[in-house]
Every structure is written in structure tokens, then in C-alpha cells.
Coordinates of C-alpha atoms in Angstrom, one line a residue:
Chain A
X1 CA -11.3 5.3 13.7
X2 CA -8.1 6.5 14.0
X3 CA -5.5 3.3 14.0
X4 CA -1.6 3.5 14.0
X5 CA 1.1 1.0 13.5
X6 CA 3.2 2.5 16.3
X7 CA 6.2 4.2 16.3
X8 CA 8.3 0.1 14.9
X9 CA 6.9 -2.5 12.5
X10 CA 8.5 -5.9 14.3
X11 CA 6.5 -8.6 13.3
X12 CA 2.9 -9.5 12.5
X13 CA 2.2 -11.1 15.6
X14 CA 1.9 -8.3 17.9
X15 CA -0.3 -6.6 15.0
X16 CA -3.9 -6.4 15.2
X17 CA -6.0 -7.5 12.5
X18 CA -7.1 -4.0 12.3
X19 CA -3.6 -2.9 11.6
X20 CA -2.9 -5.8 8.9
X21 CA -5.8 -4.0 7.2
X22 CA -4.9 -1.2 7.4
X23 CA -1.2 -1.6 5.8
X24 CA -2.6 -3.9 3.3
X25 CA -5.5 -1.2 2.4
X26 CA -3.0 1.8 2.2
X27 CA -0.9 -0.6 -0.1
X28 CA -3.9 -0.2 -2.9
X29 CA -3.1 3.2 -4.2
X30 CA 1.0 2.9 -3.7
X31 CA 0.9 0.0 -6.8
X32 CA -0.4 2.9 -8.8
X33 CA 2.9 5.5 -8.4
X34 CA 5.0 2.5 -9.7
X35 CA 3.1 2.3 -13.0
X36 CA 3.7 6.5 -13.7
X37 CA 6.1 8.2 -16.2
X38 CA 7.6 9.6 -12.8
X39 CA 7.3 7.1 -10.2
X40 CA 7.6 9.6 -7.2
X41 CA 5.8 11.2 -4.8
X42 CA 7.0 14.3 -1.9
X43 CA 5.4 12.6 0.6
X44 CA 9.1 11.0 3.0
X45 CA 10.9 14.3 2.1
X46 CA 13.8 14.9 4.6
X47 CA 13.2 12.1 6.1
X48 CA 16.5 10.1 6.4
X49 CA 16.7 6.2 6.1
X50 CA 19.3 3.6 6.7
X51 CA 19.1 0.4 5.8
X52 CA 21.3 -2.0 7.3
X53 CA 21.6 -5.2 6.2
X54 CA 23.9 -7.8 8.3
X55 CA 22.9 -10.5 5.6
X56 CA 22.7 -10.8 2.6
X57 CA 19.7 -9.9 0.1
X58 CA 18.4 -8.9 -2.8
X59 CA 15.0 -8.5 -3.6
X60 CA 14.5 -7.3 0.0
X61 CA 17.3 -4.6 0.0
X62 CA 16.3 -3.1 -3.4
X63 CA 12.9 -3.6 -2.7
X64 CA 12.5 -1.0 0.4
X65 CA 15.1 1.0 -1.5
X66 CA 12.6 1.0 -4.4
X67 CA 10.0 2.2 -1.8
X68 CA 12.1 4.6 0.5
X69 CA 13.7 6.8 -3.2
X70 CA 9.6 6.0 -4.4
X71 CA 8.4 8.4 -1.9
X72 CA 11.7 10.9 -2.0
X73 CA 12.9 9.7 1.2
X74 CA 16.9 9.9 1.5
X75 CA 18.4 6.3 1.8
X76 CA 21.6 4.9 3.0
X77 CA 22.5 1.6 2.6
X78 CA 24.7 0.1 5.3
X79 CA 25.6 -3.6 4.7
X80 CA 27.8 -5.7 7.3
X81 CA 30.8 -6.4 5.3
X82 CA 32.5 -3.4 4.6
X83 CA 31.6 -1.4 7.6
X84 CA 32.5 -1.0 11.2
X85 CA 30.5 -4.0 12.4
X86 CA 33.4 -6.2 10.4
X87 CA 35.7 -4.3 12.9
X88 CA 33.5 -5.8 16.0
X89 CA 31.0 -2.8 16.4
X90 CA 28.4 -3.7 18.5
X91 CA 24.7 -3.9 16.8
X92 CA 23.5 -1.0 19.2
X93 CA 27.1 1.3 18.7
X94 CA 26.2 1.1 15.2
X95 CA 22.8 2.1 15.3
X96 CA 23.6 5.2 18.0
X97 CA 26.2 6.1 15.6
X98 CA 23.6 6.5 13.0
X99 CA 21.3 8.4 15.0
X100 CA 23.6 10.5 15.7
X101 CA 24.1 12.0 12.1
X102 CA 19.9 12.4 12.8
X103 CA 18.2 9.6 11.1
X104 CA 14.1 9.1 10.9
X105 CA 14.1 5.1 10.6
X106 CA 16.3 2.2 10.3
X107 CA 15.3 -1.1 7.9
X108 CA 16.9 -4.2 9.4
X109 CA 17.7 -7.5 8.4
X110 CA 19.9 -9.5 10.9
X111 CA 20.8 -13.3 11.5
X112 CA 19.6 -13.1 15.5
X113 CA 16.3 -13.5 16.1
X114 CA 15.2 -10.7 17.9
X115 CA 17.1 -8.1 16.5
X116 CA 15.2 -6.1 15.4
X117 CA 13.0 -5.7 18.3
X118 CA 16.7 -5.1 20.6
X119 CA 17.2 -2.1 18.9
X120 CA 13.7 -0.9 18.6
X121 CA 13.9 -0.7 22.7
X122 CA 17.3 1.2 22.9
X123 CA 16.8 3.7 19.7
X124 CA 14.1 6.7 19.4
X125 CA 14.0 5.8 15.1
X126 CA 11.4 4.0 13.9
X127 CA 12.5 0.4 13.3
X128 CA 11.1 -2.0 10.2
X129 CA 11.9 -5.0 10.6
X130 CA 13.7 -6.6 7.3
X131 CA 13.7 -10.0 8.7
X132 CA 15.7 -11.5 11.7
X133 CA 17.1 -14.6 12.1
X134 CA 14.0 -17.3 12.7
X135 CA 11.0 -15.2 14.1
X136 CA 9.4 -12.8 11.5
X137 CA 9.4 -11.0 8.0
X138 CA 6.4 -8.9 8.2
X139 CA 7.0 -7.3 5.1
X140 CA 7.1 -10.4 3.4
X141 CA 4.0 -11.9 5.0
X142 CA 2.1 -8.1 4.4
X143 CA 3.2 -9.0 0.2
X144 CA 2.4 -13.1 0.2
X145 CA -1.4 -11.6 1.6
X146 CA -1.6 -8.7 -0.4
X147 CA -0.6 -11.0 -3.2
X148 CA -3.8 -13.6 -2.5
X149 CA -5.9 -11.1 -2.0
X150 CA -5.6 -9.6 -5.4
X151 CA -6.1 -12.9 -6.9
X152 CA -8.8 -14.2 -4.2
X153 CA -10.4 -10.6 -3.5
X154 CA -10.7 -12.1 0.4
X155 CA -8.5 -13.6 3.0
X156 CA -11.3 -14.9 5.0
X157 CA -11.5 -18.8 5.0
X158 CA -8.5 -19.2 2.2
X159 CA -6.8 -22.4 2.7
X160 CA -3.1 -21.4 2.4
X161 CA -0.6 -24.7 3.3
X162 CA 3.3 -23.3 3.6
X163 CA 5.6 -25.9 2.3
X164 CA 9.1 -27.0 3.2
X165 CA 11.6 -25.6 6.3
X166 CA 9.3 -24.0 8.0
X167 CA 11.2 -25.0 11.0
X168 CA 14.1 -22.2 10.0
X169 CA 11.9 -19.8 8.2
X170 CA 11.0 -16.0 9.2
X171 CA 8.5 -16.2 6.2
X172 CA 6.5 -19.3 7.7
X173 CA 6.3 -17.7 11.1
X174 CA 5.2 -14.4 9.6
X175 CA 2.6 -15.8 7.1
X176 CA 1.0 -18.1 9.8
X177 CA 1.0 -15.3 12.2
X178 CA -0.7 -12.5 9.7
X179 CA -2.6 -15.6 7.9
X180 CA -4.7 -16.7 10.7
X181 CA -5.5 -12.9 12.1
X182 CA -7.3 -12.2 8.6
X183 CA -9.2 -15.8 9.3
X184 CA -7.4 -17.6 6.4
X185 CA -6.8 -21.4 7.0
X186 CA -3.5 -22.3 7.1
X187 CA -1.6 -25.8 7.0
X188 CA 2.1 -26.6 6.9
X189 CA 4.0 -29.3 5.1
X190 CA 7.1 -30.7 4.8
X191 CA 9.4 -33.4 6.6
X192 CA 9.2 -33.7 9.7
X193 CA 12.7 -32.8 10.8
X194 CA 12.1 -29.4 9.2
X195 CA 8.5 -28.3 11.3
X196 CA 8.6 -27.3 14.6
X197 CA 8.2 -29.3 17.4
X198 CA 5.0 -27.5 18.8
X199 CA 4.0 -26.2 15.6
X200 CA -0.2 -27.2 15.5
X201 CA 0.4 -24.5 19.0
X202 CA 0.4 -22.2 16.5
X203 CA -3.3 -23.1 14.9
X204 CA -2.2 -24.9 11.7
X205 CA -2.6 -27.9 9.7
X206 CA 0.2 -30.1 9.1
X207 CA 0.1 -32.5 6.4
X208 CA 2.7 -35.1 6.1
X209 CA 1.7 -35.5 2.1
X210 CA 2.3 -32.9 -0.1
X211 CA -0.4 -34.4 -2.4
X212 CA -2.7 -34.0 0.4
X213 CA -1.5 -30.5 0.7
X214 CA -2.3 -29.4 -2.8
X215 CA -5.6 -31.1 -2.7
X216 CA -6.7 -29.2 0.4
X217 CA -5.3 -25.7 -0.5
X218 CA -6.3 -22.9 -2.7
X219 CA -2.8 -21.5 -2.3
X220 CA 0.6 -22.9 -1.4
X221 CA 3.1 -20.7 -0.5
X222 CA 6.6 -22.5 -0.9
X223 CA 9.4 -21.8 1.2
X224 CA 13.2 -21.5 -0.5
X225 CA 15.1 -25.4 1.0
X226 CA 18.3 -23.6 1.9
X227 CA 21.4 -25.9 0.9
X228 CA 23.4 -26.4 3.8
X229 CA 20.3 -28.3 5.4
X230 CA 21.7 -31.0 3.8
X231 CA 25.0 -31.1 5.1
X232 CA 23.5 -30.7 8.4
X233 CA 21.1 -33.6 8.2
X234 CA 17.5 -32.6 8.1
X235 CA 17.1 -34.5 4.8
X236 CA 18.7 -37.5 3.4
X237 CA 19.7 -35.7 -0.5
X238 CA 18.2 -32.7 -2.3
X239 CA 16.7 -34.8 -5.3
X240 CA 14.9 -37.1 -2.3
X241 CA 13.5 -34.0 -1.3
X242 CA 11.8 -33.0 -4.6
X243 CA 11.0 -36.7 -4.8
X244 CA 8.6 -36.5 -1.6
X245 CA 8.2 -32.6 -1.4
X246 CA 8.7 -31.1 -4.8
X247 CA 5.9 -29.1 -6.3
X248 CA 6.0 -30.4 -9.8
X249 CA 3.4 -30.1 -12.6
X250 CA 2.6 -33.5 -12.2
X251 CA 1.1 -33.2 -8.5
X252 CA -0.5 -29.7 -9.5
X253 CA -2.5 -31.6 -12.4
X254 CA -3.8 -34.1 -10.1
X255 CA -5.8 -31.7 -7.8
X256 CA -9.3 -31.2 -8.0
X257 CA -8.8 -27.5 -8.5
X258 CA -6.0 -24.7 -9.4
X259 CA -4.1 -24.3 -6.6
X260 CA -2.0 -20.3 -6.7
X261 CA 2.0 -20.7 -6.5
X262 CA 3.7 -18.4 -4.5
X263 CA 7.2 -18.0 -3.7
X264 CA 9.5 -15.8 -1.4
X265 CA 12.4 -16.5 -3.5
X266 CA 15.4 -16.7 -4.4
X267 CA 14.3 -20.5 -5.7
X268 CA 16.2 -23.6 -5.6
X269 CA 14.9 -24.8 -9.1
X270 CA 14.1 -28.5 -8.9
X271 CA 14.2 -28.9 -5.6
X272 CA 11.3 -27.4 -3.9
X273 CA 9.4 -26.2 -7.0
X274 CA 10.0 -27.2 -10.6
X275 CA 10.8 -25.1 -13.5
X276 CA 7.1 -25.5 -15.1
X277 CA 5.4 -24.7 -12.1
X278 CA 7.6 -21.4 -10.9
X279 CA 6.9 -20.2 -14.9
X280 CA 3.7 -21.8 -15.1
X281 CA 0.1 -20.2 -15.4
X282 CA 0.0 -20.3 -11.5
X283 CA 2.4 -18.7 -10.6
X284 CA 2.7 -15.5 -8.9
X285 CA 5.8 -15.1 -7.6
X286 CA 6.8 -12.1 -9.8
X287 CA 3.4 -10.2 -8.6
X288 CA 4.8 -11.0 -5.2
X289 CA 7.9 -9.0 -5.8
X290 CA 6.0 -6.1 -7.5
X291 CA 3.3 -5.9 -4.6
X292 CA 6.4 -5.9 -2.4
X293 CA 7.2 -2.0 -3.1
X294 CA 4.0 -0.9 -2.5
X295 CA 3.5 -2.8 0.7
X296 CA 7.0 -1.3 1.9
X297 CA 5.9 1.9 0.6
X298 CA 2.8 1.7 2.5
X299 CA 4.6 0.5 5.9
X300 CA 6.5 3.6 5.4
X301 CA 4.2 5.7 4.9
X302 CA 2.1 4.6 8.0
X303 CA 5.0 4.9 10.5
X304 CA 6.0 8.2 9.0
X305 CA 5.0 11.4 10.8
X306 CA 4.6 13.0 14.5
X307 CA 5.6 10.2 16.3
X308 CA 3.5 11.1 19.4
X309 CA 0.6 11.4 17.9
X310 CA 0.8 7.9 16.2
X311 CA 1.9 6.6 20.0
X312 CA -1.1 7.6 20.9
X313 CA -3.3 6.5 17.9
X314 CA -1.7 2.7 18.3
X315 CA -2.7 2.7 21.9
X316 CA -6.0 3.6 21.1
X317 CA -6.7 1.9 17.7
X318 CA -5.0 -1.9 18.8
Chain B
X1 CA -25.8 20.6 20.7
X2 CA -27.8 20.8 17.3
X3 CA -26.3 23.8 16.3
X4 CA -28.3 25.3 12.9
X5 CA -27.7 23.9 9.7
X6 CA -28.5 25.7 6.3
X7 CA -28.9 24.3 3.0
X8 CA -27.4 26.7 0.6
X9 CA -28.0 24.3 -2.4
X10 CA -30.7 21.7 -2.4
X11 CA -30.3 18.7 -5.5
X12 CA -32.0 20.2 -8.2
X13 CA -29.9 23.3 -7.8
X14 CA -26.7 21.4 -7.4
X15 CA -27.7 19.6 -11.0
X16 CA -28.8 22.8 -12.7
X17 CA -25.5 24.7 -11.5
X18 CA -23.1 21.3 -12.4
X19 CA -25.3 22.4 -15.9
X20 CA -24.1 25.4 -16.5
X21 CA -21.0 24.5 -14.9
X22 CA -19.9 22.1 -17.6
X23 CA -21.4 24.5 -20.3
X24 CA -19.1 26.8 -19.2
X25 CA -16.1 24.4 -19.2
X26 CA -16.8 23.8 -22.8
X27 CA -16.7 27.4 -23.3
X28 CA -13.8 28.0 -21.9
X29 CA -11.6 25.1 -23.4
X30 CA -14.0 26.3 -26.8
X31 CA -15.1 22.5 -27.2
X32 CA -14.4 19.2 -26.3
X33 CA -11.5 18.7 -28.4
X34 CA -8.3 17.2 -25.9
X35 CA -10.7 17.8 -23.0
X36 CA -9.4 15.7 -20.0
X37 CA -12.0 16.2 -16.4
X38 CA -10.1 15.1 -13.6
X39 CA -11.9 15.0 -10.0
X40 CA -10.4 15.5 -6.5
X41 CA -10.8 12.6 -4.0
X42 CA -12.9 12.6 -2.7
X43 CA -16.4 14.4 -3.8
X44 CA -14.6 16.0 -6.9
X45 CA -14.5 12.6 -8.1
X46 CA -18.1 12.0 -8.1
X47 CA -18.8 16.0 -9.3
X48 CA -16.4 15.7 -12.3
X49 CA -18.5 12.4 -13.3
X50 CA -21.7 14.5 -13.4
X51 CA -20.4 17.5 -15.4
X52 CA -18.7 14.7 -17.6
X53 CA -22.0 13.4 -18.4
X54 CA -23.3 16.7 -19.0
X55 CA -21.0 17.5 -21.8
X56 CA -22.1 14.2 -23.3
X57 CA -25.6 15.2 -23.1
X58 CA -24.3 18.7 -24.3
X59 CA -21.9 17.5 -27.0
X60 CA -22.1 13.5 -27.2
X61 CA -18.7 13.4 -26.4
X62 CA -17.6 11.4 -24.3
X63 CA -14.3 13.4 -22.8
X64 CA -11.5 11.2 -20.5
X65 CA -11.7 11.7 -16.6
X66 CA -10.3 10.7 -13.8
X67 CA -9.5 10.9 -10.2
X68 CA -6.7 12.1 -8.1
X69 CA -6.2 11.7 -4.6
X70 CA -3.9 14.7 -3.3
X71 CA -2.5 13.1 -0.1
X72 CA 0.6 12.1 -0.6
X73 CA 1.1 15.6 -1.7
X74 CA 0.1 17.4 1.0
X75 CA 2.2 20.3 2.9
X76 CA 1.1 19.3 6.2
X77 CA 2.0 15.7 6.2
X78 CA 4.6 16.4 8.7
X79 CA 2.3 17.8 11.4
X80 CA -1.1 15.3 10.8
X81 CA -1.3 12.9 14.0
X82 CA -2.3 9.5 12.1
X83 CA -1.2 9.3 8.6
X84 CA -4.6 10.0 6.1
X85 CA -6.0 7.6 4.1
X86 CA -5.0 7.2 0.7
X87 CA -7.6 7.0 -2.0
X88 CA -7.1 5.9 -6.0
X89 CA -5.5 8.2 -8.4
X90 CA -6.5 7.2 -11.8
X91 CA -5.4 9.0 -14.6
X92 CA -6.7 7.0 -17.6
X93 CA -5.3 9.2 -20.7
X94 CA -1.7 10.8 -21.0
X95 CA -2.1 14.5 -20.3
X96 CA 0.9 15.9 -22.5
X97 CA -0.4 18.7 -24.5
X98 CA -4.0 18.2 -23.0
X99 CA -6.8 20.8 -21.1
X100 CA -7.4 19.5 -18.0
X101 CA -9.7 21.0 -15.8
X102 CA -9.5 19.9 -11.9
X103 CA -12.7 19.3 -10.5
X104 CA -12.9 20.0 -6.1
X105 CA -16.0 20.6 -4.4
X106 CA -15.0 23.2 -1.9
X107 CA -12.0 26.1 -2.7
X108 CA -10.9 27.2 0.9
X109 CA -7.5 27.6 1.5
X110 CA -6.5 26.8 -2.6
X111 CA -3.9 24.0 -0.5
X112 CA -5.3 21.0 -2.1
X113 CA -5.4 22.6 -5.3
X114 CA -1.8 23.4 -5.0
X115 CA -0.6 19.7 -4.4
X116 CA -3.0 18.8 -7.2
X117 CA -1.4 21.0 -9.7
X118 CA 2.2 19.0 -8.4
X119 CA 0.7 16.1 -8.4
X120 CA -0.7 16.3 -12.4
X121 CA 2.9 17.5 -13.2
X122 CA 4.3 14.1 -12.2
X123 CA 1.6 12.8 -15.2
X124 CA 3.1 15.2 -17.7
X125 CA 2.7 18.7 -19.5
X126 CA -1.1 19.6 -20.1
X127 CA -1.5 22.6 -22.0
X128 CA -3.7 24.1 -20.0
X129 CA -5.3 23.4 -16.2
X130 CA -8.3 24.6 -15.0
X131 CA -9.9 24.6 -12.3
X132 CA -13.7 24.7 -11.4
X133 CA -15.3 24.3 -8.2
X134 CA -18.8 24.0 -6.8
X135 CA -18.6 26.1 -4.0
X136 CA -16.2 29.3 -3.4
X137 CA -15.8 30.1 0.0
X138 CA -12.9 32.2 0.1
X139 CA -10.0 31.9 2.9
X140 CA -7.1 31.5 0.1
X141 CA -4.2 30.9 2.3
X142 CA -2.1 30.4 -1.5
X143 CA -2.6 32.6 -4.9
X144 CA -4.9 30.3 -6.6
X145 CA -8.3 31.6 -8.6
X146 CA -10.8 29.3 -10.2
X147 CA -12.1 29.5 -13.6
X148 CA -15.5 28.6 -12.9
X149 CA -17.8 28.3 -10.1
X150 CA -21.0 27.1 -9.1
X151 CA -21.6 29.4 -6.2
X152 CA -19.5 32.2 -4.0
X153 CA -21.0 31.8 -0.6
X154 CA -19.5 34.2 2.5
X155 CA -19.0 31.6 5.5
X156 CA -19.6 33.4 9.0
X157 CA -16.7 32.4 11.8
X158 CA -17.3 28.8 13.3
X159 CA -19.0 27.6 10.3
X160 CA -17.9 25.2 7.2
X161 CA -19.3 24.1 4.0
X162 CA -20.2 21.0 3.5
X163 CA -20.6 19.0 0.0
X164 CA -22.9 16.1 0.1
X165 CA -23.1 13.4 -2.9
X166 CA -26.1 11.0 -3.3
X167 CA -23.2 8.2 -4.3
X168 CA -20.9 8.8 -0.6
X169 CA -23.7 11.3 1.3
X170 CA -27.2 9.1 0.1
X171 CA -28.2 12.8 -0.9
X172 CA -27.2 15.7 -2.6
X173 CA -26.7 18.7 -0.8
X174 CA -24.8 21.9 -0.1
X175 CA -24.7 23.0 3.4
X176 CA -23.4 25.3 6.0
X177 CA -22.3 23.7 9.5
X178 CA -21.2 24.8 12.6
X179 CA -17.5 23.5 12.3
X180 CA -16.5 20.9 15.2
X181 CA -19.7 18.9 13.9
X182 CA -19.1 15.6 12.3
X183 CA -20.0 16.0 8.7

């Protein structure tokens, strides 16, 4: 009955099914407080967050900031230019600093895989887990399903194919990994210099085609072809890319069915996914971002609170 | 360890008292005119439906509702092992300038009636709350009254009151329970 997350949200592959449900559940009534005159609620206040950001983002940064000021929480941003890291501070001298001025929770995103879950094991705050390096971005995974299951009403035997570097992405990892413990199908496609080596380990599909792709799936989620993977010789040019891997209009019309566009942004416009199709009927890559605060609020939320007692309830309820 | 249990308000007297209950509401708010029924997650929600479609049958108006789910307001989030589950707050109409009455199906400690009366404030101004309960059962821990009630009922130590609804409960009931028993 009674299920925690834990006192650290790391990744989604050391999360139950249960738990996925359970965030993804509590994330119903959150999208409501966004939509009121006042969008706040007392529930996080005195609590104290930090989020600290050794890379750079956006959407993610304002995003939990969104959520942390939606639910009166006090939050500090800490980003790595600018502050004692650039002086050589280690990862964990930063974060004892921080504790030190009595903090409830830190919001990471760092370049090292890992990260997050190194810090987790040497500070008492709750740690989120903003996305690290290669391995996970629960948060984003929690959104891309909340997002299909608004439009799907179920997860259960969706056929979801994430497209492109899935070999560098957090996002892949984490959507396979939260995909395939709410039953969804789940394929991958792209080149094969940019999939793992041992990716069908991990239960998926692979599809060499991305017309076979979008004839298969009710969903593709397509994953941001960062720029430098050029220079570094994964594929020959960026417009050969969009040649063989694009998602264009074109391809979408050809397949038996509508297929849902989703996107973790930012996007490389005509390269992995045309103009047409990020603005087109399909498309919900802006419902992504908007289901984004309530799933952070809702994360928040569910690792908020007597810390022993929720210890307890994980241990039980996972 | 079947402990007794009493029924202090069978079906047909929880529909004749949500009667006169919403009779009264129209008296009180002299009409239906900018009347808005707003029900407490969870049981006020389905209560505040019924006397909503007794001032139809009343008035044939059909006044706004909605629900509210107090959670996220709550004074004792801090202390609560695993966080509570949240339920839908729905507030369909804007409540500036409106009467709102707050529908709950047990007034104990007047707590959840306090974080309701925040929680409408982040909506807007009403005019005027209310508030009108099924059951009174005394224990105010906070300075909160209600302005109509279906029944007062004097709870002996160990024992709660339960509200049962046919739509969560498959029956409609008011009943008194040894506390520690699983409603």
C-alpha cells in the first residue's frame, strides 16, 4: 500500500514499476496548479533546494525551477562556470559545502556518468538526478511516458522506437529502462555506429530502416544528433544523416497509421526531424515540456518529507 | 476483533438529511443566484454532487461545483511517513465575487477545512464561504463553525465516524467504528 521512492531519484532502472506509477499518478493533479491564477501551492515550504548544474541547460534548469518556486520551495541555482568548481572544487567539497548552509535536496546535472549516484552515497540530501553524463535522465523518461500516456491512455504494449544517438544518450537509456517496466514495446534506430554494442541486452528492437521504424511504432521518440558527432566520425555529413535517418513528412505519410512525435529537445531542425514534422499535427514535443513541471513537481513532492519513514516505506513497497 | 459497529444514518436518512441540507444552503445564500458547491476529496466530492442535484430538483438550477483536494495544503505534511496521495482539484467557474459553500463529510478537528479555505484563496475572492457538513462530531483543534449540518453526533473515546458513499463505499452509510479498524 504504502510505496516510497527512497530518500534519491537516480535513474529509472533501479525503480519499480510500482514506483513509475506512482510518480506518473501523483503527476495528474500537479498539471492542474500550473493552469491557476496563482500557480502555487505551501506544500515544499522551508525546504531548501540547490540546483547545480555542471552543464549546460535550459528547459531542464527552468523546468525543476518552475516546479521547486511551484510548490514554495526555496531554490538556488548553482551553475559550474562562475563558481568554485571553476576554481577546481571537487564535486563532493561542493556539495558538503552546501549542506552545510542546511539544504533538503540537490538537483544535478553532470557530464560523468555516475554522478549523481557518487554524491547520493556521501551526502544525507536527497539527490534528483538531472541527467549525468551517458546513463540516465529519469525525469525526462517520467515526462516522454507521462506524455504517451495522455495521448495513448496506456503504456502497456505501445510500440515506442527511439531514434538516432542512442549510443551517447541519457534519454534513450532512461526511456528504454522506464519503457519496458510499464510493458511498452520498445525498438531503437539509427546508424549503427551510434547504438550500442550490446544494445538488444537491453530488450529492444533495432531497426536498421527508419521507414521500418515508423511503420512498426505508434510513437517515436527522437533523440537531439549533437554536432560534434560529426567531427568525430560517427556519421559521414549531417544532411546524409537526414537523408537515411531524418523524420520528414514524407516518411510519416507513408505509414499505415499516425505515428506521435516526440522530442527531448533542443532540436537540430533538418537534421533529425524536419520543420513540418516538429510543428506538425503530431507533434507533442511542447506537451512534453509542459508535463515536465508537473512530473518534477511530483518527484518532489514524493521524496519530500520524514526521510525515515520514506526509508522504510521504499524498503517495503519495492 | 469485531469490535461493535453502529449505523447512526442508514441511506434513506442520509438522502432526506442531504434534503434539507441543500434547502438550507439555498436559504442561507437566499437563492441560487452566484451559488458555487465545492466538495472535499474525497466523500465531499460525491456529497456536494447530491445536494447539487437537490437544488436542481429544488430550484432547476443547475449551480457550478467542484472538487478540491486539500493535500498539498496540509499542516502536517512535514511529519506524514509516505507522502498522501493527491486527488483532482477542479474548480470549473472563477470564484471572485461568488458564495461558495465547502462541502466535507466529517468536521473533526476543522484542519482540513482550514487548508481548504487557503487553498480556495489561491482561486480568488468569493464573497462569501460556507461551509456545510454531514456529520459534526466535535474535537475542533482550530476556530472553525459550520453553517449547516446534517447531524451532531457525540463520539465516545476509541471511536470514529465513518462516511460511506454508494459511488466509493457500494453503500451509503453513516457509522461509528472503533478507531484502529480499517474503514
Amino acid at each position: 500500500m504504502t510505496i516510497g521512492l527512497g530518500k534519491d531519484l537516480l535513474g529509472l532502472e533501479t525503480l519499480s514499476r510500482e514506483q513509475i506509477q506512482l510518480i506518473l499518478d501523483t503527476a495528474e493533479p500537479f498539471k492542474e496548479i500550473s493552469e491557476r491564477a496563482i500557480k502555487k501551492v505551501p506544500t515544499l515550504r522551508g525546504a531548501t533546494i540547490v540546483n547545480l548544474f555542471f552543464e549546460a541547460s535550459t528547459r531542464t534548469r527552468v523546468s525543476f525551477e518552475f516546479a521547486e518556486k511551484r510548490l514554495s520551495a526555496d531554490a538556488v541555482n548553482v551553475a559550474a562556470s562562475g563558481s568554485s568548481v571553476a576554481k577546481g572544487e571537487t564535486l563532493v567539497d561542493t556539495a558538503r559545502n552546501l549542506e552545510a548552509m542546511r539544504i533538503d535536496m540537490v538537483v544535478i546535472r553532470h557530464g560523468a556518468s555516475g554522478a549523481a549516484r557518487f554524491l547520493a552515497d556521501r551526502i544525507d540530501s536527497t539527490v534528483i538526478n538531472a541527467g549525468d553524463g551517458m546513463h540516465e535522465h529519469p525525469t525526462q523518461g517520467l515526462l516522454d511516458m507521462l506524455t504517451l500516456r495522455d495521448r495513448f491512455k496506456k503504456l502497456d504494449g505501445l510500440k515506442v522506437c527511439v531514434c538516432g544517438d542512442v549510443l551517447h544518450s541519457r534519454v534513450a537509456r532512461s526511456n528504454i529502462w522506464g519503457l519496458t517496466k510499464m510493458g511498452a514495446e520498445v525498438a531503437v534506430c539509427g546508424p549503427r555506429s551510434l547504438l550500442p554494442n550490446a544494445i538488444a541486452e537491453m530488450g529492444v528492437t533495432v531497426f536498421d530502416r527508419i521507414e521500418a521504424a515508423i511503420e512498426w511504432a505508434d510513437a517515436l521518440n527522437v533523440l537531439r544528433l549533437q554536432l560534434e558527432r560529426m567531427q568525430a566520425g560517427y556519421i559521414p555529413s549531417l544532411r546524409e544523416y537526414n537523408r537515411v535517418f531524418g523524420v520528414t513528412r514524407e516518411r510519416l505519410e507513408r505509414a499505415p497509421k499516425e505515428v506521435l512525435i516526440l522530442h527531448p529537445g533542443p532540436m537540430n531542425r533538418g537534421v533529425e526531424i524536419d520543420s513540418d514534422v516538429a510543428d506538425g499535427p503530431f507533434s507533442v514535443i511542447l506537451d512534453q515540456v509542459t508535463n515536465g513541471v508537473a512530473v518534477r513537481m511530483a518527484v518532489l513532492y514524493l521524496l519530500s518529507g520524514g526521510k525515515a519513514e520514506l526509508a522504510e516505506a521504499a524498503k517495503g513497497g519495492a | 476483533m469485531a469490535a461493535p459497529q453502529s449505523t447512526l444514518l442508514d441511506a434513506r436518512a442520509i438522502e432526506r438529511t442531504l434534503r434539507r441540507m441543500a434547502d438550507e444552503i439555498i436559504e442561507l445564500n437566499e437563492g441560487t443566484d452566484d451559488l458555487v458547491i465545492v466538495g472535499i476529496q474525497r466523500r465531499g466530492v460525491q456529497l456536494a454532487a447530491r445536494i447539487v442535484s437537490n437544488i436542481f430538483d429544488r430550484e432547476t438550477v443547475k449551480v457550478h461545483s467542484g472538487a478540491l483536494d486539500i493535500t498539498l495544503y496540509r499542516d502536517d505534511l512535514q511529519t506524514v511517513g509516505p507522502r498522501p496521495v493527491v486527488g483532482p482539484t477542479v474548480i470549473p467557474v472563477d470564484v471572485e465575487g461568488k458564495r461558495v459553500v465547502i462541502v466535507d463529510d466529517v468536521l473533526y478537528t476543522g484542519r482540513t477545512i482550514r487548508a481548504a479555505l487557503d487553498e480556495l484563496a489561491d482561486f480568488g475572492r468569493p464573497k462569501r464561504i460556507a461551509l456545510a457538513v454531514l456529520v459534526d462530531r466535535g474535537g475542533r483543534e482550530l476556530p472553525i463553525q459550520p453553517d449547516v449540518v446534517g447531524k451532531v453526533v457525540a463520539v465516545p473515546n476509541g471511536y470514529r465516524v465513518d462516511v460511506l458513499v454508494r459511488e466509493l463505499d457500494e453503500r451509503d452509510a453513516v457509522v461509528l467504528a472503533p478507531s484502529g479498524a480499517g474503514s
